[in-house]
CSV table of C-alpha atoms in Angstrom, one decimal:
chain,number,residue,atom,x,y,z
X,165,GLY,CA,0.0,0.0,0.0
X,166,GLU,CA,2.4,2.7,1.2
X,167,PHE,CA,6.1,3.2,1.7
X,168,THR,CA,7.6,5.8,4.1
X,169,LEU,CA,10.9,7.3,3.1
X,170,THR,CA,13.2,9.9,4.6
X,171,CYS,CA,14.0,12.8,2.3
X,172,GLN,CA,17.2,14.9,2.1
X,173,LYS,CA,15.8,17.3,4.8
X,174,GLY,CA,15.1,14.4,7.2
X,175,ARG,CA,11.3,14.5,6.7
X,176,LYS,CA,9.2,11.5,6.5
X,177,HIS,CA,7.4,11.0,3.1
X,178,THR,CA,4.8,8.5,2.2
X,179,ARG,CA,4.7,7.0,-1.3
X,180,SER,CA,1.4,5.4,-2.4
X,181,CYS,CA,1.8,2.5,-4.8
X,182,GLN,CA,-1.6,3.1,-6.3
X,183,THR,CA,-1.4,6.8,-7.2
X,184,CYS,CA,2.4,7.2,-7.4
X,185,ASP,CA,2.0,10.5,-5.6
X,186,MET,CA,4.6,11.7,-3.2
X,187,LYS,CA,3.1,13.6,-0.2
X,188,CYS,CA,5.0,15.2,2.7
X,189,LYS,CA,3.3,14.7,6.1
X,190,HIS,CA,4.4,18.1,7.3
X,191,LYS,CA,2.5,20.0,4.5
X,192,GLN,CA,4.9,23.0,4.5
X,193,GLU,CA,5.6,24.0,0.9
X,194,ASP,CA,9.4,24.1,1.4
X,195,ASP,CA,9.4,20.4,2.7
X,196,PHE,CA,8.4,19.0,-0.7
X,197,VAL,CA,11.3,17.4,-2.6
X,198,ASP,CA,11.8,16.1,-6.1
X,199,PRO,CA,9.6,13.0,-6.6
X,200,ASP,CA,12.3,11.5,-8.9
X,201,PHE,CA,14.7,11.6,-5.9
X,202,LEU,CA,12.3,9.7,-3.7
X,203,ARG,CA,11.5,7.2,-6.5
X,204,ARG,CA,15.2,6.5,-6.9
X,205,ARG,CA,15.6,6.2,-3.2
X,206,TRP,CA,12.7,3.7,-3.0
X,207,LEU,CA,14.2,1.6,-5.8
X,208,GLN,CA,17.5,1.4,-3.9
X,209,GLN,CA,15.8,0.3,-0.8
X,210,ALA,CA,13.5,-2.2,-2.6
X,211,GLY,CA,16.6,-3.9,-4.0
X,212,GLN,CA,17.9,-4.4,-0.4
X,213,VAL,CA,14.7,-5.9,1.0
X,214,SER,CA,15.3,-9.4,2.3
X,215,GLY,CA,12.0,-10.1,3.9
X,216,ASN,CA,9.8,-13.0,2.7
X,217,SER,CA,6.3,-11.4,2.9
X,218,LEU,CA,6.1,-9.9,-0.6
X,219,VAL,CA,4.7,-12.5,-2.9
X,220,ALA,CA,3.3,-10.5,-5.9
X,221,LEU,CA,4.7,-7.5,-7.8
X,222,GLU,CA,2.8,-5.4,-10.3
X,223,ILE,CA,4.7,-2.8,-12.2
X,224,GLY,CA,2.0,-1.9,-14.7
X,225,GLY,CA,1.7,1.5,-16.5
X,226,ASN,CA,5.2,2.7,-15.7
X,227,GLY,CA,6.7,2.6,-19.1
X,228,GLN,CA,7.9,6.2,-18.9
X,229,TYR,CA,10.3,5.2,-16.1
X,230,SER,CA,12.3,2.8,-18.2
X,231,GLY,CA,15.6,3.3,-16.2
X,232,GLU,CA,13.9,2.6,-12.9
X,233,LEU,CA,12.2,-0.5,-14.3
X,234,LEU,CA,15.5,-1.9,-15.4
X,235,GLN,CA,16.8,-1.4,-11.9
X,236,LEU,CA,13.8,-3.1,-10.4
X,237,LEU,CA,14.2,-6.1,-12.7
X,238,GLU,CA,17.9,-6.3,-11.8
X,239,ALA,CA,17.0,-6.4,-8.1
X,240,LEU,CA,14.3,-9.0,-8.8
X,241,LYS,CA,16.9,-11.4,-10.2
X,242,HIS,CA,17.9,-12.6,-6.7
X,243,ASN,CA,14.6,-12.2,-4.9
X,244,THR,CA,13.3,-15.4,-3.5
X,245,SER,CA,9.8,-14.4,-2.2
X,246,ILE,CA,7.9,-13.0,-5.2
X,247,LYS,CA,5.9,-15.7,-6.9
X,248,ARG,CA,3.7,-13.6,-9.2
X,249,LEU,CA,5.1,-10.9,-11.6
X,250,GLN,CA,2.8,-8.7,-13.5
X,251,CYS,CA,4.3,-6.4,-16.2
X,252,THR,CA,1.3,-4.8,-17.9
X,253,ARG,CA,1.3,-1.7,-20.1
X,254,VAL,CA,5.0,-1.2,-19.3
X,255,ALA,CA,7.2,-1.1,-22.4
X,256,ASN,CA,7.6,-2.4,-25.9
X,257,SER,CA,11.4,-1.9,-26.2
X,258,GLU,CA,14.1,-4.5,-26.8
X,259,GLU,CA,16.0,-3.1,-23.8
X,260,PHE,CA,13.1,-3.9,-21.4
X,261,ALA,CA,12.4,-7.3,-23.1
X,262,ALA,CA,16.1,-8.3,-22.8
X,263,ALA,CA,16.2,-7.2,-19.1
X,264,LEU,CA,13.0,-9.2,-18.4
X,265,ALA,CA,14.3,-12.3,-20.1
X,266,ASP,CA,17.5,-12.0,-18.1
X,267,CYS,CA,15.5,-11.6,-14.8
X,268,ILE,CA,13.3,-14.7,-15.6
X,269,ARG,CA,16.3,-16.8,-16.6
X,270,VAL,CA,18.1,-16.1,-13.3
X,271,ASN,CA,15.1,-16.0,-10.9
X,272,ASN,CA,13.7,-19.5,-10.4
X,273,CYS,CA,11.0,-18.6,-7.9
X,274,ILE,CA,8.5,-16.8,-10.2
X,275,ILE,CA,5.6,-19.1,-11.0
X,276,SER,CA,3.1,-16.6,-12.6
X,277,LEU,CA,4.1,-14.2,-15.4
X,278,ASP,CA,1.6,-11.7,-16.8
X,279,LEU,CA,2.7,-9.6,-19.8
X,280,THR,CA,-0.7,-8.3,-20.8
X,281,ALA,CA,-1.2,-5.3,-23.0
X,282,ASN,CA,2.5,-4.4,-23.7
X,283,GLU,CA,1.8,-3.9,-27.4
X,284,TRP,CA,4.6,-6.4,-28.3
X,285,ASN,CA,4.6,-7.3,-31.9
X,286,ASP,CA,5.7,-10.6,-33.4
X,287,ASN,CA,9.3,-9.4,-33.9
X,288,LEU,CA,9.8,-8.2,-30.4
X,289,PHE,CA,8.2,-11.3,-29.0
X,290,ARG,CA,10.7,-13.5,-31.0
X,291,PHE,CA,13.5,-11.3,-29.7
X,292,TRP,CA,12.3,-12.0,-26.1
X,293,LEU,CA,12.1,-15.7,-26.7
X,294,LYS,CA,15.6,-15.6,-28.2
X,295,SER,CA,16.9,-13.7,-25.2
X,296,LEU,CA,15.5,-16.4,-22.9
X,297,GLY,CA,17.7,-18.8,-24.7
X,298,HIS,CA,15.9,-22.1,-23.9
X,299,ALA,CA,12.6,-23.4,-22.7
X,300,SER,CA,14.3,-24.3,-19.4
X,301,ALA,CA,14.3,-20.6,-18.6
X,302,LEU,CA,10.5,-20.8,-18.1
X,303,SER,CA,10.6,-24.2,-16.3
X,304,ASN,CA,9.3,-22.7,-13.1
X,305,VAL,CA,6.6,-20.6,-14.7
X,306,LEU,CA,3.2,-22.3,-14.3
X,307,HIS,CA,0.9,-19.5,-15.3
X,308,PHE,CA,1.5,-17.4,-18.4
X,309,ASN,CA,-0.6,-14.5,-19.7
X,310,LEU,CA,0.2,-12.8,-23.0
X,311,SER,CA,-3.2,-11.2,-23.7
X,312,PHE,CA,-3.6,-8.0,-25.8
X,313,ASN,CA,-0.2,-8.3,-27.5
X,314,ARG,CA,0.1,-8.6,-31.3
X,315,LEU,CA,1.7,-12.0,-31.4
X,316,GLY,CA,0.6,-12.9,-35.0
X,317,SER,CA,3.0,-15.3,-36.6
X,318,ALA,CA,5.2,-15.5,-33.5
X,319,ILE,CA,2.7,-17.9,-32.0
X,320,THR,CA,4.5,-20.6,-33.9
X,321,THR,CA,7.8,-19.8,-32.2
X,322,LEU,CA,6.0,-19.6,-28.9
X,323,CYS,CA,4.5,-23.1,-29.3
X,324,ASP,CA,7.8,-24.6,-30.4
X,325,PHE,CA,9.3,-23.1,-27.3
X,326,LEU,CA,6.5,-24.2,-24.9
X,327,VAL,CA,6.2,-27.7,-26.2
X,328,GLN,CA,9.4,-28.4,-24.3
X,329,HIS,CA,7.9,-26.9,-21.1
X,330,ARG,CA,5.4,-29.6,-20.0
X,331,SER,CA,4.8,-28.2,-16.5
X,332,LEU,CA,2.9,-25.2,-17.7
X,333,LYS,CA,-0.6,-25.1,-16.1
X,334,THR,CA,-2.3,-21.9,-17.5
X,335,LEU,CA,-2.0,-20.2,-20.9
X,336,ILE,CA,-4.0,-17.0,-21.6
X,337,LEU,CA,-3.8,-15.7,-25.1
X,338,ASN,CA,-6.8,-13.4,-25.4
X,339,GLU,CA,-6.9,-10.8,-28.2
X,340,THR,CA,-3.5,-11.7,-29.6
X,341,GLY,CA,-4.4,-12.0,-33.3
X,342,LEU,CA,-3.9,-15.7,-33.5
X,343,GLY,CA,-6.5,-16.5,-36.2
X,344,ASP,CA,-7.0,-20.0,-37.5
X,345,SER,CA,-3.3,-20.8,-38.0
X,346,GLY,CA,-2.4,-19.7,-34.5
X,347,ALA,CA,-5.2,-21.7,-33.0
X,348,ASN,CA,-4.0,-24.8,-34.9
X,349,CYS,CA,-0.5,-24.3,-33.3
X,350,VAL,CA,-2.1,-24.0,-29.8
X,351,SER,CA,-4.1,-27.2,-30.5
X,352,ALA,CA,-0.9,-29.0,-31.4
X,353,LEU,CA,0.8,-27.7,-28.2
X,354,LEU,CA,-1.9,-29.4,-26.1
X,355,ARG,CA,-1.6,-32.8,-27.8
X,356,SER,CA,0.7,-35.5,-26.7
X,357,HIS,CA,4.3,-35.1,-28.0
X,358,PRO,CA,6.4,-38.2,-28.9
X,359,VAL,CA,9.5,-36.7,-27.1
X,360,TYR,CA,8.1,-34.4,-24.5
X,361,GLY,CA,5.0,-36.3,-23.5
X,362,GLU,CA,1.6,-35.1,-22.4
X,363,SER,CA,0.6,-31.5,-22.0
X,364,GLN,CA,-0.2,-30.4,-18.4
X,365,ILE,CA,-2.1,-27.2,-19.3
X,366,GLN,CA,-5.3,-27.0,-17.3
X,367,THR,CA,-6.6,-23.6,-18.3
X,368,LEU,CA,-6.6,-22.3,-21.9
X,369,SER,CA,-8.2,-19.0,-22.9
X,370,LEU,CA,-8.4,-17.9,-26.6
X,371,VAL,CA,-11.0,-15.1,-26.4
X,372,GLY,CA,-11.3,-12.7,-29.3
X,373,ASN,CA,-8.8,-14.2,-31.8
X,374,ASN,CA,-11.1,-14.4,-34.9
X,375,ILE,CA,-11.0,-18.2,-34.8
X,376,ARG,CA,-13.4,-19.7,-37.3
X,377,HIS,CA,-14.6,-23.1,-38.4
X,378,SER,CA,-11.4,-24.6,-39.8
X,379,ALA,CA,-9.5,-24.2,-36.5
X,380,LEU,CA,-12.3,-25.7,-34.5
X,381,VAL,CA,-11.7,-29.0,-36.2
X,382,SER,CA,-8.2,-29.1,-34.8
X,383,LEU,CA,-9.3,-27.8,-31.3
X,384,ALA,CA,-12.1,-30.4,-31.2
X,385,GLY,CA,-9.6,-33.2,-32.1
X,386,MET,CA,-7.3,-32.1,-29.3
X,387,LEU,CA,-10.3,-32.0,-26.8
X,388,ALA,CA,-11.2,-35.6,-27.7
X,389,GLU,CA,-7.9,-36.9,-26.6
X,390,ASN,CA,-6.7,-34.4,-24.0
X,391,THR,CA,-6.8,-35.4,-20.4
X,392,SER,CA,-5.4,-32.4,-18.6
X,393,LEU,CA,-7.5,-29.4,-19.7
X,394,THR,CA,-10.2,-28.4,-17.2
X,395,THR,CA,-11.1,-24.8,-18.3
X,396,LEU,CA,-11.5,-23.6,-21.9
X,397,ASP,CA,-12.7,-20.2,-23.0
X,398,LEU,CA,-13.4,-19.7,-26.7
X,399,GLY,CA,-15.6,-16.6,-26.3
X,400,ASP,CA,-15.9,-13.9,-29.0
X,401,ASN,CA,-14.8,-16.1,-31.9
X,402,PRO,CA,-17.1,-16.3,-34.9
X,403,PHE,CA,-17.1,-20.0,-35.5
X,404,GLY,CA,-20.9,-20.3,-35.4
X,405,ASN,CA,-22.9,-23.5,-35.5
X,406,SER,CA,-20.3,-25.7,-37.2
X,407,GLY,CA,-17.6,-24.9,-34.7
X,408,ALA,CA,-20.0,-25.4,-31.7
X,409,THR,CA,-21.0,-28.7,-33.2
X,410,HIS,CA,-17.3,-29.9,-33.4
X,411,ILE,CA,-16.7,-28.9,-29.8
X,412,ALA,CA,-19.9,-30.6,-28.6
X,413,THR,CA,-19.0,-33.8,-30.4
X,414,ALA,CA,-15.6,-33.8,-28.8
X,415,LEU,CA,-17.1,-33.3,-25.3
X,416,THR,CA,-19.2,-36.5,-25.7
X,417,VAL,CA,-16.0,-38.4,-25.2
X,418,ASN,CA,-14.0,-35.9,-23.1
X,419,THR,CA,-14.2,-36.6,-19.4
X,420,THR,CA,-11.9,-34.0,-17.9
X,421,LEU,CA,-13.2,-30.5,-19.0
X,422,LEU,CA,-15.1,-28.8,-16.2
X,423,ASP,CA,-15.6,-25.2,-17.4
X,424,LEU,CA,-16.5,-24.2,-21.0
X,425,SER,CA,-17.3,-20.7,-22.3
X,426,LEU,CA,-18.8,-20.2,-25.8
X,427,ARG,CA,-20.1,-16.7,-25.3
X,428,ARG,CA,-20.7,-14.6,-28.4
X,429,CYS,CA,-19.7,-17.3,-30.9
X,430,GLY,CA,-22.6,-16.8,-33.4
X,431,MET,CA,-24.4,-20.0,-32.4
X,432,GLN,CA,-28.0,-20.5,-33.7
X,433,MET,CA,-30.4,-23.5,-33.6
X,434,ASP,CA,-28.0,-26.2,-34.9
X,435,GLY,CA,-25.4,-25.2,-32.4
X,436,PHE,CA,-27.8,-25.3,-29.4
X,437,ARG,CA,-29.1,-28.7,-30.6
X,438,ALA,CA,-25.5,-30.0,-30.6
X,439,ILE,CA,-24.9,-28.6,-27.1
X,440,GLY,CA,-28.1,-30.2,-25.9
X,441,THR,CA,-27.1,-33.6,-27.3
X,442,MET,CA,-23.7,-33.2,-25.7
X,443,LEU,CA,-25.2,-32.4,-22.3
X,444,SER,CA,-27.2,-35.6,-22.4
X,445,LYS,CA,-24.0,-37.6,-22.8
X,446,ASN,CA,-21.3,-35.7,-21.0
X,447,SER,CA,-20.7,-36.5,-17.3
X,448,SER,CA,-18.0,-34.1,-16.3
X,449,LEU,CA,-18.8,-30.5,-17.4
X,450,ARG,CA,-19.7,-28.3,-14.4
X,451,HIS,CA,-20.0,-24.8,-15.9
X,452,LEU,CA,-21.3,-23.8,-19.3
X,453,ASN,CA,-21.4,-20.1,-20.6
X,454,LEU,CA,-23.6,-19.5,-23.7
X,455,VAL,CA,-24.2,-15.8,-23.2
X,456,ASP,CA,-25.0,-13.6,-26.2
X,457,ASN,CA,-25.8,-16.4,-28.7
X,458,PHE,CA,-29.1,-16.8,-30.7
X,459,HIS,CA,-31.2,-13.6,-30.7
X,460,ALA,CA,-34.0,-14.8,-32.9
X,461,SER,CA,-37.0,-14.2,-30.7
X,462,HIS,CA,-39.5,-16.3,-32.8
X,463,TRP,CA,-37.4,-19.5,-32.5
X,464,TRP,CA,-35.9,-18.9,-29.0
X,465,MET,CA,-37.9,-21.5,-27.1
X,466,GLU,CA,-37.8,-24.2,-29.8
X,467,GLY,CA,-34.4,-23.5,-31.1
X,468,ALA,CA,-32.4,-22.7,-28.0
X,469,VAL,CA,-34.1,-23.5,-24.7
X,470,MET,CA,-35.8,-26.8,-25.4
X,471,PRO,CA,-32.6,-28.6,-26.7
X,472,LEU,CA,-30.8,-27.5,-23.5
X,473,VAL,CA,-33.7,-28.6,-21.4
X,474,GLN,CA,-33.8,-32.0,-23.0
X,475,GLY,CA,-30.1,-32.4,-22.5
X,476,LEU,CA,-30.3,-31.4,-18.9
X,477,LYS,CA,-32.9,-34.0,-18.1
X,478,CYS,CA,-30.2,-36.6,-18.7
X,479,ASN,CA,-27.3,-34.6,-17.2
X,480,ARG,CA,-26.1,-35.0,-13.6
X,481,SER,CA,-23.0,-32.9,-13.6
X,482,LEU,CA,-23.7,-29.4,-14.8
X,483,THR,CA,-24.0,-26.9,-11.9
X,484,LEU,CA,-23.9,-23.5,-13.7
X,485,LEU,CA,-25.5,-22.5,-17.0
X,486,CYS,CA,-25.3,-19.0,-18.2
X,487,LEU,CA,-27.7,-17.7,-20.9
X,488,THR,CA,-28.9,-14.4,-22.4
X,489,SER,CA,-32.6,-14.5,-22.5
X,490,VAL,CA,-34.4,-13.0,-25.5
X,491,GLU,CA,-36.6,-10.1,-24.6
X,492,GLY,CA,-40.1,-11.2,-23.7
X,493,HIS,CA,-39.2,-14.9,-23.1
X,494,PHE,CA,-37.8,-14.6,-19.6
X,495,LYS,CA,-40.7,-16.2,-17.7
X,496,GLU,CA,-41.3,-19.1,-20.1
X,497,THR,CA,-37.6,-19.8,-20.2
X,498,LYS,CA,-37.4,-20.0,-16.5
X,499,GLU,CA,-40.5,-22.3,-16.4
X,500,ALA,CA,-39.0,-24.6,-19.0
X,501,PHE,CA,-35.7,-25.1,-17.1
X,502,GLU,CA,-37.6,-25.7,-13.8
X,503,THR,CA,-39.2,-28.8,-15.4
X,504,CYS,CA,-35.7,-30.4,-15.3
X,505,SER,CA,-35.9,-30.7,-11.5
X,506,GLY,CA,-38.6,-33.4,-11.8
X,507,TRP,CA,-36.1,-35.8,-13.3
X,508,TYR,CA,-33.7,-35.6,-10.4
X,509,THR,CA,-33.5,-38.1,-7.6
X,510,PRO,CA,-35.3,-36.6,-4.6
X,511,ALA,CA,-33.1,-38.6,-2.2
X,512,SER,CA,-30.4,-35.9,-2.3
X,513,ALA,CA,-30.8,-32.2,-1.6
X,514,GLU,CA,-27.5,-31.4,-3.4
X,515,LEU,CA,-27.3,-28.2,-5.4
X,516,LYS,CA,-27.9,-29.1,-9.0
X,517,LEU,CA,-28.4,-26.1,-11.2
X,518,GLN,CA,-27.8,-22.4,-11.0
X,519,LEU,CA,-29.3,-20.7,-14.0
X,520,VAL,CA,-28.4,-17.0,-14.7
X,521,MET,CA,-30.6,-15.1,-17.1
X,522,LEU,CA,-29.8,-11.8,-18.7
X,523,THR,CA,-31.9,-9.6,-20.8
X,524,GLU,CA,-30.7,-7.1,-23.4
X,525,GLN,CA,-32.2,-4.1,-21.7
X,526,GLN,CA,-31.6,-5.0,-18.0
X,527,SER,CA,-28.6,-4.6,-15.9
X,528,SER,CA,-30.1,-6.6,-13.1
X,529,SER,CA,-30.7,-10.4,-13.4
X,530,THR,CA,-32.5,-13.1,-11.6
X,531,SER,CA,-30.7,-16.3,-10.7
X,532,TRP,CA,-32.2,-19.4,-9.2
X,533,CYS,CA,-31.1,-22.9,-8.4
X,534,LEU,CA,-32.9,-26.2,-8.6
X,535,LEU,CA,-32.3,-28.8,-6.0
X,536,ARG,CA,-32.9,-32.5,-6.7
X,537,GLY,CA,-36.6,-33.0,-6.1
X,538,LYS,CA,-37.2,-29.3,-5.3
X,539,GLN,CA,-38.6,-26.7,-7.6
X,540,ASP,CA,-39.3,-23.6,-5.5
X,541,VAL,CA,-36.1,-23.4,-3.5
X,542,LEU,CA,-34.6,-20.0,-4.3
X,543,LEU,CA,-35.4,-17.0,-6.4
X,544,HIS,CA,-33.7,-13.6,-6.2
X,545,LEU,CA,-30.0,-13.7,-5.7
X,546,PHE,CA,-28.0,-11.0,-7.4
X,547,GLN,CA,-28.1,-7.5,-8.7
X,548,PHE,CA,-25.5,-7.6,-11.3
X,549,ILE,CA,-23.2,-4.6,-11.6
X,550,GLU,CA,-22.8,-2.2,-14.5
X,551,GLU,CA,-20.1,-4.4,-16.1
X,552,PHE,CA,-22.9,-6.8,-17.3
X,553,LYS,CA,-24.4,-4.0,-19.4
X,554,ARG,CA,-21.2,-4.1,-21.4
X,555,ARG,CA,-21.7,-7.8,-21.9
X,556,THR,CA,-18.8,-8.8,-19.6
X,557,PHE,CA,-20.0,-11.8,-17.8
X,558,ILE,CA,-18.3,-13.1,-14.7
X,559,VAL,CA,-19.8,-15.6,-12.2
X,560,ASN,CA,-18.2,-16.8,-9.0
X,561,PRO,CA,-19.8,-20.2,-8.3
X,562,SER,CA,-18.6,-20.2,-4.7
X,563,LEU,CA,-20.4,-16.9,-4.2
X,564,VAL,CA,-23.6,-18.4,-5.4
X,565,THR,CA,-23.2,-21.3,-3.1
X,566,ALA,CA,-22.5,-19.0,-0.2
X,567,ALA,CA,-25.6,-17.0,-0.9
X,568,CYS,CA,-27.7,-20.2,-1.0
X,569,SER,CA,-26.3,-21.3,2.4
X,570,CYS,CA,-27.2,-17.9,3.9
X,571,ASN,CA,-30.8,-18.2,2.6
X,572,HIS,CA,-30.8,-14.9,0.6
């Protein structure tokens, strides 16, 4: 939160991490000193810290202080407490990329690396990988986020690099311009390798990469044989019905995926029918996000809702289903899903289904759950915040469960 430093005049100054403002506690005008001096002093002290309480460091949005950032990375080389490093919106220079690579290569304690939104292009990214030298430099990194960088064709180099790093658990590549060719490379990365063995990636996010039908064939083939992936986010990719059908077919045999997001993928009736069929056969999926698909009001119930209802009547694993209700069909959609509870074994009062409905013109939403053998257990749960108006959909299942236990 705050760091207290002593200035040249012997006064105590407080530095706020969040605002980067330097404020003197004494308030006299002649007590204020150059903020650059205090920043340099703080960096010197930060490099001397030997305590083990600091486990995460975020240096986002400080690209204008390139010299100080290089000093901080130099100090971080020998730090043994920080496990999570977040460098977002920092710099897109070769000097910073080389210093970061040198830091990662020497420091073997960082397990989470976030390089979101640094505007790195494919050439700079290749330079960074070359500076790392070998995949062993990332051997301790378990969680890797490169979202909002212009990777482009460098994804091939990245996948060739990461295929040797089989301990990676999380790979986030949202809005990186992969396209179909990049998605095919990622699919190959998650397949079994004859030399390096099985992939250990558990979470994969490819949101907003313009992935279309052709790449979904490769992704579906990977899903059919992969045994490590538990979370997959393919939202905001226009693969439509054919892509959704390929994914649904793969999930009829996949037994490890727990969380799937297909929001805003252009699915219509055929896609929903394929998902409904998959739900009737799949026994592992827990969370399914289908928000912002299928806006044809006339065919909403027959084309979208009923296939899902029929699938859920045979499903015993799904606990969270997210949908965007077409305007005017909220009540009948709710009633259709409530009929699913009649098929559940009344011997157990286990939480079975939490259904979240959104309407195009509402920022609030109604969520309800169905217990096995119970239909009228719970109604109003949440008032969703303004983010949902912007079609950003986030649900914390543990929060829903907590609300149920408190009888809200």
